[in-house]
Coordinates of C-alpha atoms in Angstrom, one line a residue:
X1 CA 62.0 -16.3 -36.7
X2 CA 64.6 -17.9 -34.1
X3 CA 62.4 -19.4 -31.9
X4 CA 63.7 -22.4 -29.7
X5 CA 61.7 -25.1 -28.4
X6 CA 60.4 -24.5 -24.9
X7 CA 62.5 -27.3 -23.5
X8 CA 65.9 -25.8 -24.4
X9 CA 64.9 -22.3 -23.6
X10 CA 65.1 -21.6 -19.4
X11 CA 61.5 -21.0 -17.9
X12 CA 62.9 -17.1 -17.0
X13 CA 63.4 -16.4 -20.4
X14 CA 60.4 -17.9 -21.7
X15 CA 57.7 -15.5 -22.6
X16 CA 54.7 -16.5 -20.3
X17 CA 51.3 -16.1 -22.3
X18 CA 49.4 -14.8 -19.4
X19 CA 51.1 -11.8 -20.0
X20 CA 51.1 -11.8 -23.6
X21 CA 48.9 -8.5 -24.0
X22 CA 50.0 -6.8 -20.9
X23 CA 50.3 -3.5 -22.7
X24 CA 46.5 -3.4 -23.2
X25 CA 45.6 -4.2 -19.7
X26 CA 43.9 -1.7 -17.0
X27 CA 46.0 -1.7 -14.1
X28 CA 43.8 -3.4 -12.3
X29 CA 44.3 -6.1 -14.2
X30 CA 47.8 -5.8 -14.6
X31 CA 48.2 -5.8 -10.8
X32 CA 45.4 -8.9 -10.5
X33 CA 47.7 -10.6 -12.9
X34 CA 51.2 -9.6 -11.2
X35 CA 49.5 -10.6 -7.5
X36 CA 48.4 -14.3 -9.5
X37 CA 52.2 -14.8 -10.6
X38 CA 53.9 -14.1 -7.4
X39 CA 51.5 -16.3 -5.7
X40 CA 52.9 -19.1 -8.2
X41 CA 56.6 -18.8 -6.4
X42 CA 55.9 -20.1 -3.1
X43 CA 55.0 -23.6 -4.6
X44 CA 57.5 -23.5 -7.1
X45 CA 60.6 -23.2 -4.3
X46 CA 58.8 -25.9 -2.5
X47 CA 59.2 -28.2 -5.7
X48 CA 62.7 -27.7 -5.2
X49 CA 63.6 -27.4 -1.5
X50 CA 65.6 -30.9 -1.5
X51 CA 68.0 -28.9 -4.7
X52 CA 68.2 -25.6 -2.5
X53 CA 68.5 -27.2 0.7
X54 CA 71.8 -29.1 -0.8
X55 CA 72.8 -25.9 -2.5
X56 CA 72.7 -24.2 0.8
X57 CA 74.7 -27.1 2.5
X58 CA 77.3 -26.8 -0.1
X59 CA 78.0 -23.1 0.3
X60 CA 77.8 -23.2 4.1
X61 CA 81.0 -26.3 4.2
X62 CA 82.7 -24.3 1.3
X63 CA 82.2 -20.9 3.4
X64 CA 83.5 -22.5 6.3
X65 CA 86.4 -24.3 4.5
X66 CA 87.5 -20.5 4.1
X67 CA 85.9 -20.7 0.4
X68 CA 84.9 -17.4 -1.3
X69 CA 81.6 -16.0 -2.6
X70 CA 81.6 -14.5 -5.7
X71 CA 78.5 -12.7 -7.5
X72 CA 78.9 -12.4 -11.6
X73 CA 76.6 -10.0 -13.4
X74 CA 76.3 -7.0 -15.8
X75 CA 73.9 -4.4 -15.7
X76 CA 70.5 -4.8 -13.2
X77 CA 72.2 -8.4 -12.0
X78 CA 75.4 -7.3 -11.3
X79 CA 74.1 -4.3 -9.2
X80 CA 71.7 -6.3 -7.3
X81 CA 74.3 -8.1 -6.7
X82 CA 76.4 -5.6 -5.2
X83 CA 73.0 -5.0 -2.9
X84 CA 73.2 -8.1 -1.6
X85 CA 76.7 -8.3 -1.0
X86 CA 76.1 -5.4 1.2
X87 CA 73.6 -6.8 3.2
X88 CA 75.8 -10.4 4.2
X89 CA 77.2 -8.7 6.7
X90 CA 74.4 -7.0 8.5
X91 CA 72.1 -9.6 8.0
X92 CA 73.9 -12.7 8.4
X93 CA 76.7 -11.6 10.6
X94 CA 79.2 -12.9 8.6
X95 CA 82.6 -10.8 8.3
X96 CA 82.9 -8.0 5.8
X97 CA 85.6 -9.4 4.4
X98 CA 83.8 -12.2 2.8
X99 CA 82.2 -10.0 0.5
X100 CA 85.1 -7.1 0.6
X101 CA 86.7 -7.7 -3.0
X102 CA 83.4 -7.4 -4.8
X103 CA 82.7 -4.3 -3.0
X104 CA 86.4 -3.0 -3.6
X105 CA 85.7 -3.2 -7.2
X106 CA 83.5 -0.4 -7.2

């Protein structure tokens, strides 16, 4: 077995033991159990928001400086990221062309 210690491994690709034995659930309890997980996001942005909110200060001077916003995925990533490249525009009135060459690569 390859297993890495916890600590080198990031928490998204940890297995979380909650969920261990999901298969064997009723959906009851599988849907209990997703509802108790998302609940656990909330405070876990907040531990952050001083990283995020620098994060978004960053992009918004680089943005302005005429910077350029680049998504990188493969598979379910890289077509989410598509989605939301989509969406800039609508929902954050920013021009179309700031997203236009990821979209021109479909």
């Amino acid at each position: 077995m390859n297993a890495r210690p916890s600590e080198t491994v990031p928490v998204t690709e940890q297995e979380n033991p909650r969920t261990r034995n999901l298969s064997s659930l009723a959906v009851a309890e599988i849907v209990g159990l997703m509802n108790e997980e998302d609940a656990l996001v909330a405070s876990a942005v907040r531990s952050v928001l001083p990283e995020v909110t620098c994060a978004v200060e960053e992009i918004v001077a680089r943005l302005s400086g005429k910077g350029r916003l680049f998504y990188i995925g493969t598979g379910t990533s890289g077509r989410l990221g598509v989605l939301d490249a989509a969406e800039c525009p609508p929902t954050f009135g920013v021009s179309p062309d700031l997203c236009k060459q990821l979209l021109r690569w479909l």
